[in-house]
Short mmCIF file of C-alpha atoms in Angstrom, two decimals:
data_model
loop_
_atom_site.label_atom_id
_atom_site.label_comp_id
_atom_site.label_asym_id
_atom_site.label_seq_id
_atom_site.Cartn_x
_atom_site.Cartn_y
_atom_site.Cartn_z
CA MET J 1 105.85 67.68 104.38
CA ALA J 2 106.66 66.51 107.94
CA VAL J 3 105.25 63.10 108.92
CA LEU J 4 105.27 61.99 112.58
CA SER J 5 106.14 58.32 113.12
CA ALA J 6 103.62 55.89 114.63
CA THR J 7 105.86 55.47 117.70
CA ALA J 8 106.03 59.18 118.29
CA LEU J 9 102.30 59.47 117.88
CA ALA J 10 101.64 56.69 120.36
CA LEU J 11 103.95 58.25 122.94
CA SER J 12 102.15 61.54 122.56
CA GLY J 13 98.79 59.91 123.19
CA PHE J 14 97.46 59.84 119.62
CA GLY J 15 97.83 56.09 119.13
CA ALA J 16 99.04 54.51 115.88
CA MET J 17 97.21 56.85 113.53
CA ALA J 18 98.53 58.73 110.49
CA LEU J 19 98.96 62.49 110.95
CA THR J 20 100.72 64.97 108.67
CA THR J 21 101.55 68.65 109.05
CA THR J 22 102.58 70.98 106.26
CA ALA J 23 105.58 73.30 106.45
CA GLN J 24 107.75 75.17 104.02
CA ALA J 25 110.28 72.98 102.27
CA ALA J 26 113.74 73.45 103.75
CA SER J 27 115.52 76.51 102.39
CA VAL J 28 118.74 75.85 100.53
CA PRO J 29 122.05 77.72 100.42
CA ALA J 30 122.18 80.40 97.76
CA SER J 31 124.44 79.70 94.80
CA ASP J 32 123.03 82.38 92.50
CA LEU J 33 121.28 85.74 92.76
CA MET J 34 118.78 85.98 95.61
CA PHE J 35 116.16 88.24 97.16
CA SER J 36 117.78 89.93 100.15
CA VAL J 37 115.35 92.65 101.29
CA TYR J 38 111.58 92.97 100.81
CA ILE J 39 109.88 96.25 101.77
CA GLU J 40 106.08 96.34 101.94
CA GLY J 41 105.86 99.91 103.15
CA SER J 42 103.19 102.56 103.51
CA SER J 43 101.38 103.75 100.40
CA ASN J 44 103.63 102.99 97.38
CA ASN J 45 106.87 102.77 99.36
CA LYS J 46 107.64 99.25 98.24
CA ALA J 47 110.88 97.68 97.08
CA ILE J 48 112.69 94.42 96.48
CA GLU J 49 116.46 94.05 96.69
CA VAL J 50 118.44 91.47 94.73
CA TYR J 51 121.83 90.40 96.11
CA ASN J 52 124.76 88.71 94.39
CA PRO J 53 126.34 86.34 96.94
CA THR J 54 128.85 84.95 94.44
CA THR J 55 132.46 85.98 93.84
CA VAL J 56 131.88 86.97 90.18
CA ASP J 57 129.95 89.78 88.51
CA VAL J 58 126.49 88.67 87.28
CA ASP J 59 124.67 90.04 84.23
CA MET J 60 121.04 90.48 85.31
CA SER J 61 119.71 90.47 81.73
CA ALA J 62 119.57 86.66 81.98
CA TYR J 63 117.15 86.87 84.93
CA THR J 64 113.48 87.75 85.31
CA ILE J 65 111.65 89.02 88.39
CA SER J 66 107.93 88.22 88.22
CA LEU J 67 104.93 89.33 90.29
CA TYR J 68 101.83 87.12 90.71
CA VAL J 69 98.87 88.72 92.50
CA ASN J 70 95.87 87.40 94.43
CA GLY J 71 96.59 83.71 93.93
CA LYS J 72 96.94 83.93 90.15
CA THR J 73 99.44 81.77 88.28
CA THR J 74 99.86 84.24 85.43
CA THR J 75 102.18 87.20 85.86
CA GLN J 76 100.92 90.66 86.75
CA ALA J 77 104.30 92.23 85.90
CA THR J 78 107.83 91.17 85.00
CA LEU J 79 111.23 92.84 84.95
CA THR J 80 114.48 91.82 83.28
CA PRO J 81 117.02 94.33 84.62
CA GLU J 82 119.57 95.65 82.15
CA ALA J 83 122.40 95.87 84.69
CA THR J 84 125.30 93.93 86.15
CA ILE J 85 125.61 93.20 89.87
CA PRO J 86 129.22 92.90 90.98
CA ALA J 87 130.31 90.21 93.45
CA GLY J 88 128.70 91.01 96.78
CA GLY J 89 126.62 93.78 95.21
CA HIS J 90 122.99 94.79 95.69
CA TYR J 91 120.36 96.02 93.24
CA VAL J 92 117.26 97.81 94.58
CA ILE J 93 114.00 97.99 92.57
CA THR J 94 111.37 100.40 93.87
CA ASN J 95 107.87 101.51 93.01
CA SER J 96 107.85 104.51 90.67
CA GLN J 97 105.26 106.22 92.92
CA ALA J 98 107.31 105.87 96.13
CA ASN J 99 107.61 109.07 98.16
CA ASN J 100 110.03 107.94 100.89
CA ALA J 101 113.14 110.02 100.13
CA ASP J 102 115.47 107.58 101.88
CA LEU J 103 114.08 104.69 99.84
CA ILE J 104 114.24 106.62 96.57
CA ALA J 105 117.86 107.53 97.27
CA LYS J 106 118.78 103.82 97.44
CA SER J 107 116.87 102.87 94.27
CA ASN J 108 118.60 101.53 91.17
CA ALA J 109 115.44 101.05 89.09
CA THR J 110 111.65 101.31 89.24
CA SER J 111 109.22 98.66 88.05
CA GLY J 112 105.65 97.41 88.31
CA VAL J 113 106.92 94.20 89.94
CA THR J 114 106.96 96.20 93.19
CA ALA J 115 103.18 96.76 93.10
CA PHE J 116 102.76 93.93 95.60
CA ASN J 117 100.81 93.36 98.77
CA GLY J 118 101.33 90.77 101.47
CA ASN J 119 99.35 88.11 99.57
CA ASP J 120 101.30 88.33 96.31
CA VAL J 121 104.09 86.08 95.03
CA LEU J 122 107.53 87.14 93.79
CA THR J 123 109.88 84.88 91.85
CA LEU J 124 113.44 85.32 90.62
CA THR J 125 114.15 83.04 87.68
CA LYS J 126 117.04 82.36 85.33
CA GLY J 127 115.53 80.97 82.17
CA SER J 128 113.04 78.37 83.41
CA VAL J 129 114.82 77.79 86.72
CA THR J 130 113.57 79.46 89.90
CA VAL J 131 116.51 80.65 91.97
CA ASP J 132 114.46 82.33 94.74
CA SER J 133 110.83 83.01 95.58
CA MET J 134 108.52 84.55 98.17
CA GLY J 135 104.98 83.27 98.72
CA GLN J 136 103.26 80.25 97.19
CA LEU J 137 102.04 80.24 93.60
CA GLY J 138 98.32 79.66 93.21
CA THR J 139 97.57 80.57 96.83
CA ASP J 140 95.85 83.77 97.95
CA GLU J 141 97.16 84.13 101.49
CA TYR J 142 98.73 86.89 103.58
CA TRP J 143 101.90 85.06 104.58
CA ALA J 144 102.95 85.58 108.19
CA ALA J 145 104.52 83.45 110.93
CA ASN J 146 106.48 83.98 114.14
CA GLY J 147 106.19 87.76 113.97
CA VAL J 148 107.39 87.93 110.35
CA SER J 149 104.77 89.18 107.90
CA MET J 150 104.84 90.07 104.21
CA THR J 151 102.38 92.87 105.05
CA ASN J 152 103.45 96.27 106.44
CA MET J 153 106.98 95.16 107.28
CA THR J 154 110.54 95.20 106.00
CA LEU J 155 111.93 91.67 105.66
CA THR J 156 115.67 90.99 105.47
CA LYS J 157 117.34 87.64 104.82
CA LYS J 158 118.83 86.18 108.00
CA GLY J 159 121.44 84.34 105.96
CA CYS J 160 122.34 83.30 102.45
CA THR J 161 119.43 80.93 101.82
CA VAL J 162 116.71 80.79 99.18
CA ASP J 163 113.38 79.10 98.51
CA ASN J 164 113.80 77.77 94.96
CA ASP J 165 110.36 76.09 94.88
CA ALA J 166 107.60 78.64 94.38
CA SER J 167 104.92 75.97 94.67
CA ASP J 168 105.67 74.86 98.25
CA ALA J 169 103.88 76.13 101.34
CA TYR J 170 105.48 79.35 102.50
CA ASP J 171 106.66 80.59 105.88
CA PRO J 172 108.53 83.94 105.63
CA SER J 173 110.15 83.46 109.04
CA VAL J 174 112.25 80.55 107.74
CA ASP J 175 114.56 82.80 105.72
CA PHE J 176 113.70 86.34 106.83
CA GLY J 177 113.83 88.52 109.89
CA ALA J 178 111.46 91.48 110.22
CA THR J 179 111.66 95.16 111.14
CA ALA J 180 109.03 97.88 111.23
CA ILE J 181 107.21 99.30 108.22
CA ASP J 182 109.21 101.73 106.02
CA ASN J 183 112.57 100.72 107.49
CA VAL J 184 115.17 101.01 104.71
CA THR J 185 118.32 100.72 106.81
CA THR J 186 118.94 97.06 105.94
CA LEU J 187 119.21 97.73 102.20
CA GLY J 188 122.75 97.00 101.03
CA THR J 189 123.84 95.31 104.25
CA LEU J 190 123.60 91.57 103.56
CA LYS J 191 126.89 89.81 102.83
CA CYS J 192 127.83 86.15 102.44
CA ASP J 193 131.06 84.25 102.98
CA GLY J 194 132.95 87.38 103.84
CA VAL J 195 132.20 89.12 100.53
CA GLU J 196 131.81 92.79 101.38
CA PRO J 197 128.71 94.45 99.92
CA THR J 198 129.29 96.83 97.02
CA ASP J 199 126.93 98.90 94.96
CA PRO J 200 126.08 98.04 91.34
CA PRO J 201 127.83 100.20 88.77
CA THR J 202 125.96 103.46 88.37
CA THR J 203 126.74 106.96 87.27
CA ASP J 204 128.72 108.94 89.85
CA PRO J 205 126.44 111.14 91.96
CA PRO J 206 125.97 114.46 90.18
CA VAL J 207 127.87 117.44 91.49
CA PRO J 208 125.38 120.16 92.52
CA GLY J 209 125.15 122.75 89.77
CA ALA J 210 127.27 120.76 87.30
CA VAL J 211 125.74 120.06 83.89
CA THR J 212 125.03 116.40 83.17
CA LEU J 213 124.73 115.20 79.59
CA ILE J 214 121.20 114.02 78.79
CA GLY J 215 122.59 110.73 77.45
CA THR J 216 124.06 110.07 80.89
CA VAL J 217 120.68 110.71 82.52
CA GLN J 218 118.87 108.49 80.01
CA GLY J 219 121.39 105.62 80.20
CA ASP J 220 121.34 102.74 77.75
CA GLY J 221 118.36 100.87 79.24
CA ALA J 222 114.62 101.35 79.55
CA VAL J 223 115.00 103.03 82.97
CA SER J 224 117.35 105.88 83.85
CA PRO J 225 120.29 104.85 86.09
CA MET J 226 119.85 108.21 87.88
CA VAL J 227 116.25 107.94 89.09
CA GLY J 228 115.90 109.99 92.28
CA ASP J 229 118.98 112.14 91.58
CA THR J 230 118.76 115.89 91.13
CA VAL J 231 120.51 116.89 87.92
CA THR J 232 121.10 119.92 85.73
CA VAL J 233 120.90 119.49 81.97
CA LYS J 234 121.33 122.08 79.26
CA GLY J 235 119.96 122.00 75.73
CA HIS J 236 117.38 123.32 73.29
CA VAL J 237 113.63 122.92 73.49
CA VAL J 238 112.80 120.66 70.55
CA GLY J 239 109.13 120.04 71.33
CA SER J 240 106.92 122.26 73.49
CA PHE J 241 103.64 120.65 74.55
CA GLN J 242 102.44 123.12 77.17
CA GLY J 243 99.11 124.07 75.64
CA GLU J 244 95.60 123.08 76.67
CA ASN J 245 95.09 119.29 76.74
CA GLN J 246 98.77 118.72 76.01
CA PHE J 247 101.45 117.12 78.20
CA ASN J 248 102.28 119.90 80.71
CA GLY J 249 105.88 119.99 79.62
CA PHE J 250 108.49 120.17 76.92
CA TYR J 251 111.30 118.11 75.44
CA VAL J 252 114.94 119.21 75.69
CA GLN J 253 117.80 117.84 73.58
CA ASP J 254 121.51 118.54 73.86
CA ALA J 255 124.39 118.11 71.41
CA GLY J 256 124.83 114.46 72.44
CA ASP J 257 127.30 112.25 74.28
CA GLN J 258 128.60 110.40 71.20
CA ASN J 259 127.10 107.18 72.54
CA ALA J 260 124.82 105.51 69.97
CA ALA J 261 123.10 103.49 72.72
CA THR J 262 121.76 106.49 74.66
CA SER J 263 119.11 109.07 73.84
CA ASP J 264 120.06 112.76 73.80
CA GLY J 265 116.55 114.03 74.57
CA ILE J 266 114.46 114.13 77.74
CA PHE J 267 110.96 115.23 78.78
CA VAL J 268 110.64 118.01 81.36
CA TYR J 269 107.39 117.69 83.31
CA ALA J 270 106.55 121.29 84.26
CA PRO J 271 102.83 121.96 84.92
CA GLY J 272 102.14 125.68 85.08
CA ALA J 273 105.59 126.70 83.82
CA ALA J 274 106.03 129.61 81.44
CA LYS J 275 105.56 128.51 77.85
CA LEU J 276 108.73 128.03 75.83
CA ALA J 277 109.07 128.19 72.07
CA ASN J 278 110.86 125.47 70.16
CA GLY J 279 114.51 126.37 69.75
CA THR J 280 114.83 128.08 73.15
CA HIS J 281 118.14 127.30 74.86
CA VAL J 282 117.53 126.37 78.51
CA SER J 283 119.16 125.02 81.62
CA VAL J 284 116.92 122.66 83.60
CA THR J 285 117.52 121.48 87.18
CA GLY J 286 115.21 118.89 88.70
CA LYS J 287 114.73 115.33 89.90
CA VAL J 288 115.01 112.38 87.53
CA SER J 289 111.99 110.07 87.52
CA GLU J 290 110.10 107.64 85.30
CA GLY J 291 106.70 109.02 84.32
CA PHE J 292 104.61 106.19 82.88
CA GLU J 293 107.89 104.48 81.83
CA GLN J 294 109.29 107.56 80.07
CA THR J 295 112.38 109.14 81.65
CA GLN J 296 111.67 112.70 82.72
CA ILE J 297 112.84 115.59 84.90
CA GLU J 298 110.19 116.75 87.32
CA SER J 299 109.82 119.73 89.70
CA PRO J 300 112.20 121.69 87.45
CA THR J 301 113.88 125.05 87.74
CA VAL J 302 114.18 126.37 84.19
CA VAL J 303 116.57 129.15 83.21
CA VAL J 304 116.59 130.52 79.64
CA GLN J 305 120.20 130.87 78.47
CA GLU J 306 121.45 134.12 76.98
CA GLU J 307 123.61 132.35 74.40
CA ALA J 308 121.24 130.94 71.82
CA GLY J 309 123.46 128.26 70.28
CA THR J 310 122.31 126.08 67.42
CA PRO J 311 119.32 123.74 68.02
CA PRO J 312 119.93 120.10 67.09
CA ALA J 313 118.72 118.90 63.73
CA ALA J 314 116.09 116.18 63.55
CA THR J 315 117.58 112.69 63.32
CA ALA J 316 116.50 110.95 60.12
CA LEU J 317 114.89 107.51 60.62
CA THR J 318 113.08 104.90 58.58
CA VAL J 319 110.29 102.47 59.43
CA PRO J 320 110.79 100.02 61.01
CA VAL J 321 112.74 101.77 63.78
CA ALA J 322 115.10 99.11 65.11
CA ASP J 323 115.48 100.56 68.64
CA PRO J 324 113.04 103.37 69.43
CA GLU J 325 114.31 103.49 73.05
CA ARG J 326 117.56 104.88 71.66
CA PHE J 327 115.60 107.91 70.34
CA GLU J 328 113.19 108.41 73.27
CA SER J 329 112.31 112.12 73.63
CA MET J 330 114.50 113.15 70.66
CA LEU J 331 113.49 115.19 67.61
CA VAL J 332 113.34 112.79 64.66
CA THR J 333 112.11 112.87 61.09
CA PHE J 334 111.01 110.31 58.50
CA PRO J 335 111.98 111.82 55.13
CA LYS J 336 110.84 108.83 53.09
CA GLU J 337 107.26 108.39 51.98
CA LEU J 338 104.96 106.69 54.49
CA THR J 339 101.49 105.29 53.86
CA ILE J 340 98.43 105.85 56.07
CA LEU J 341 97.53 102.32 57.17
CA GLU J 342 94.92 102.64 59.87
CA TYR J 343 93.06 105.32 61.84
CA PHE J 344 90.83 103.39 64.26
CA GLN J 345 91.96 105.59 67.19
CA TYR J 346 91.96 108.82 65.20
CA GLY J 347 88.59 110.17 66.30
CA ARG J 348 89.09 109.32 69.97
CA PHE J 349 92.82 109.88 70.50
CA GLY J 350 94.06 111.58 67.33
CA GLU J 351 96.29 108.65 66.36
CA ILE J 352 97.13 107.49 62.83
CA VAL J 353 99.19 104.39 62.03
CA LEU J 354 101.79 104.73 59.26
CA GLY J 355 104.01 102.27 57.43
CA PRO J 356 106.22 101.98 54.34
CA GLU J 357 103.44 100.38 52.33
CA ARG J 358 99.83 99.22 52.73
CA GLN J 359 99.41 96.01 54.69
CA ASN J 360 97.12 93.06 54.15
CA THR J 361 95.31 91.26 56.92
CA PRO J 362 97.47 88.12 57.07
CA THR J 363 94.68 85.58 56.63
CA ALA J 364 93.39 87.49 53.60
CA VAL J 365 96.52 86.55 51.66
CA VAL J 366 97.93 83.41 53.36
CA GLU J 367 96.54 80.40 55.14
CA PRO J 368 96.02 80.65 58.92
CA GLY J 369 98.92 79.24 60.88
CA PRO J 370 102.64 79.96 61.28
CA VAL J 371 102.94 81.84 57.98
CA ALA J 372 100.05 84.15 58.88
CA GLU J 373 101.51 84.67 62.35
CA ALA J 374 104.88 85.58 60.86
CA LEU J 375 103.23 88.09 58.52
CA ALA J 376 101.29 89.60 61.45
CA ASN J 377 104.55 90.06 63.36
CA GLN J 378 106.19 91.61 60.32
CA ASN J 379 103.26 93.99 59.90
CA ALA J 380 103.43 95.03 63.57
CA ALA J 381 107.15 95.79 63.30
CA ARG J 382 106.63 97.96 60.22
CA ARG J 383 104.31 100.48 61.87
CA LEU J 384 104.66 103.95 63.36
CA ILE J 385 101.99 105.62 65.49
CA LEU J 386 101.60 109.30 64.63
CA ASP J 387 99.89 111.08 67.55
CA ASP J 388 98.52 114.63 67.63
CA GLY J 389 100.47 116.11 70.58
CA ARG J 390 97.41 116.06 72.84
CA GLY J 391 96.43 113.86 75.76
CA ASN J 392 92.64 114.28 75.86
CA GLN J 393 89.97 112.06 74.37
CA ASN J 394 87.83 113.10 71.39
CA PRO J 395 90.02 116.15 70.62
CA SER J 396 88.39 119.01 68.76
CA PRO J 397 89.23 119.93 66.18
CA ALA J 398 90.76 116.73 64.89
CA MET J 399 94.10 117.51 63.28
CA HIS J 400 95.08 116.44 59.77
CA PRO J 401 98.68 115.13 59.60
CA ASN J 402 99.52 118.15 57.45
CA GLY J 403 99.15 120.23 60.61
CA LYS J 404 95.81 121.87 59.74
CA PRO J 405 92.33 121.03 61.16
CA PHE J 406 90.57 118.09 59.57
CA ALA J 407 87.70 119.34 57.39
CA LYS J 408 85.57 118.33 54.41
CA ASP J 409 88.10 119.99 52.15
CA ASN J 410 91.12 118.82 54.17
CA PHE J 411 90.67 115.12 54.81
CA PHE J 412 92.69 111.94 54.26
CA ARG J 413 91.96 108.33 53.32
CA GLY J 414 93.71 105.05 53.98
CA GLY J 415 96.44 104.58 51.40
CA ASP J 416 97.29 108.27 51.19
CA LYS J 417 100.95 109.25 51.67
CA LEU J 418 102.97 111.47 54.01
CA VAL J 419 106.52 112.74 53.51
CA ASP J 420 108.83 114.38 56.08
CA VAL J 421 106.87 113.26 59.13
CA THR J 422 108.69 115.07 61.95
CA GLY J 423 108.29 115.19 65.71
CA ILE J 424 109.32 113.83 69.11
CA MET J 425 109.71 110.09 69.67
CA SER J 426 107.69 109.83 72.88
CA PHE J 427 106.64 106.87 75.00
CA ARG J 428 103.03 107.12 76.17
CA ASN J 429 100.33 104.60 77.01
CA ALA J 430 102.76 101.68 76.70
CA ALA J 431 103.83 102.51 73.15
CA PHE J 432 106.30 104.67 71.27
CA LYS J 433 104.45 107.45 69.45
CA LEU J 434 105.59 110.37 67.32
CA GLN J 435 104.33 113.74 68.63
CA PRO J 436 104.40 116.10 65.64
CA THR J 437 106.27 119.41 65.82
CA LYS J 438 105.21 120.46 62.31
CA GLY J 439 102.84 119.29 59.60
CA ALA J 440 103.95 116.64 57.12
CA GLU J 441 103.72 116.90 53.35
CA TYR J 442 100.47 115.19 52.36
CA ILE J 443 99.87 113.30 49.10
CA ALA J 444 96.33 112.22 48.21
CA ALA J 445 97.34 108.90 46.67
CA ASN J 446 93.96 107.18 47.08
CA PRO J 447 91.29 109.68 45.97
CA ARG J 448 87.64 108.87 46.53
CA PRO J 449 85.91 108.17 43.17
CA ALA J 450 82.99 110.39 42.25
CA ALA J 451 80.81 107.31 41.75
CA PRO J 452 81.45 103.58 41.95
CA VAL J 453 82.35 101.88 38.68
CA VAL J 454 80.18 98.76 38.38
CA GLY J 455 80.26 96.33 35.49
CA GLY J 456 77.05 94.56 34.48
CA ASP J 457 73.49 95.03 35.74
CA PHE J 458 73.38 95.14 39.56
CA THR J 459 70.92 96.23 42.18
CA VAL J 460 72.30 96.96 45.62
CA ALA J 461 69.97 96.92 48.63
CA SER J 462 70.48 97.19 52.35
CA TYR J 463 68.36 96.63 55.42
CA ASN J 464 68.92 97.49 59.07
CA VAL J 465 68.69 94.28 61.07
CA LEU J 466 70.12 95.76 64.28
CA ASN J 467 66.88 94.97 66.14
CA TYR J 468 65.84 91.89 64.18
CA PHE J 469 65.18 89.47 67.07
CA THR J 470 63.04 86.36 66.91
CA THR J 471 61.88 86.52 70.54
CA PHE J 472 59.00 88.84 71.47
CA LYS J 473 58.53 91.21 74.36
CA ASP J 474 55.11 89.66 75.04
CA ASP J 475 56.86 86.37 75.79
CA ASP J 476 59.87 87.70 77.69
CA SER J 477 60.06 91.10 79.36
CA ASN J 478 63.81 91.16 78.72
CA ALA J 479 63.46 90.49 74.99
CA ARG J 480 64.38 93.09 72.39
CA GLY J 481 62.78 93.81 69.04
CA ALA J 482 59.10 93.29 68.15
CA LYS J 483 56.36 93.05 70.78
CA ASN J 484 54.58 90.18 69.02
CA ALA J 485 54.41 88.11 65.85
CA ALA J 486 52.21 90.63 64.03
CA GLU J 487 54.65 93.48 64.69
CA PHE J 488 57.50 91.21 63.71
CA GLU J 489 55.91 90.55 60.31
#
């Protein structure tokens, strides 16, 4: 807040009256990670670059990038990168739907935090401390000043300064200079105090034609470190979902990279490709991308290999699965008995929820409060979603988990059991789900009784009160139910 003195006001002809003008709080020198480049490009060509101006490597897992849209003070999206930025290094986060090849080539990760427009706020925090920000929280404004706009421009820090108060009025020209829309040439160029810029540690660029292990493509985080690269992988088809209403692709798994932190399977998105049977040995060349947060190879060239080799065996797991990301797109099996817990989404999406044992609604067995909340969290962790390998709604026929169509003589009930549930650990619709590659062994552990067993002398009655309303249509044209009191009676 800048306040002009009474003397200055008098000299300027305003007399001794109070007058205030609002401006962005002074930027401060960066002593931690900082935003260095902001790209609000055409279509989805958007990116934010984080720079490490310090002389030590910085683990980004302690930091969170948050997006606030349209003046809201609750986050639209957040990202905690699983990477380390070396001293003087840069880390570029892009939109997963970007189509600018030059931008994609410079990307280290994709995230929803880049779904911003010129009136949205970005913050970079470490714990509860804001280390840099763009925009003003709680304000819906397209920030622009002195030819520098957060809309349709690339903004690059003029120096090593930050705005560590996301609540102050914002002027992007204080810290940033601007270039034209879709300019990506300033990425990786900012340096402070003579520290030369370096790239964050990533996999070496793939050699054209060389085979890359799937674990290397997957990496040990939620996002592949090779997004945008063209790679060749070789392995066996472990799950083909190329039929009608399926996923337009197949899953490939190789022999592994001996790294317990990386997955050895990957989805190949191949609409219109020739159908492949499970067990087929293939070589796949294509571009690495994140499709709805699942690592995949798209636009593939697929070559069936003459040498058959031995397909990988399904990895045995138990519920709860401690780290499903580690098994993303791999063939897995659950040899131990699982119980059918819930099937609310079965009719619409073909999904059944399984667990080691039946679960109680927390407040049915404990008092509401912390204990009930703890039980709810425990229940959620001890669940597995069994999907049906299809992506359409209201699939017909509905499939029984034994692999055959659901029918009056092939049905299941809550509490029934499944053994050897086997399939692909996929990530779809914001959740890990098992896509079956074969039917499970089904055990009818909760048979429906022929007739209810009732002790004593009871009469059971029911009445449909769906339209039992006490207001009448004669009184209010918008009322539902009876037209008048006589009809009501």
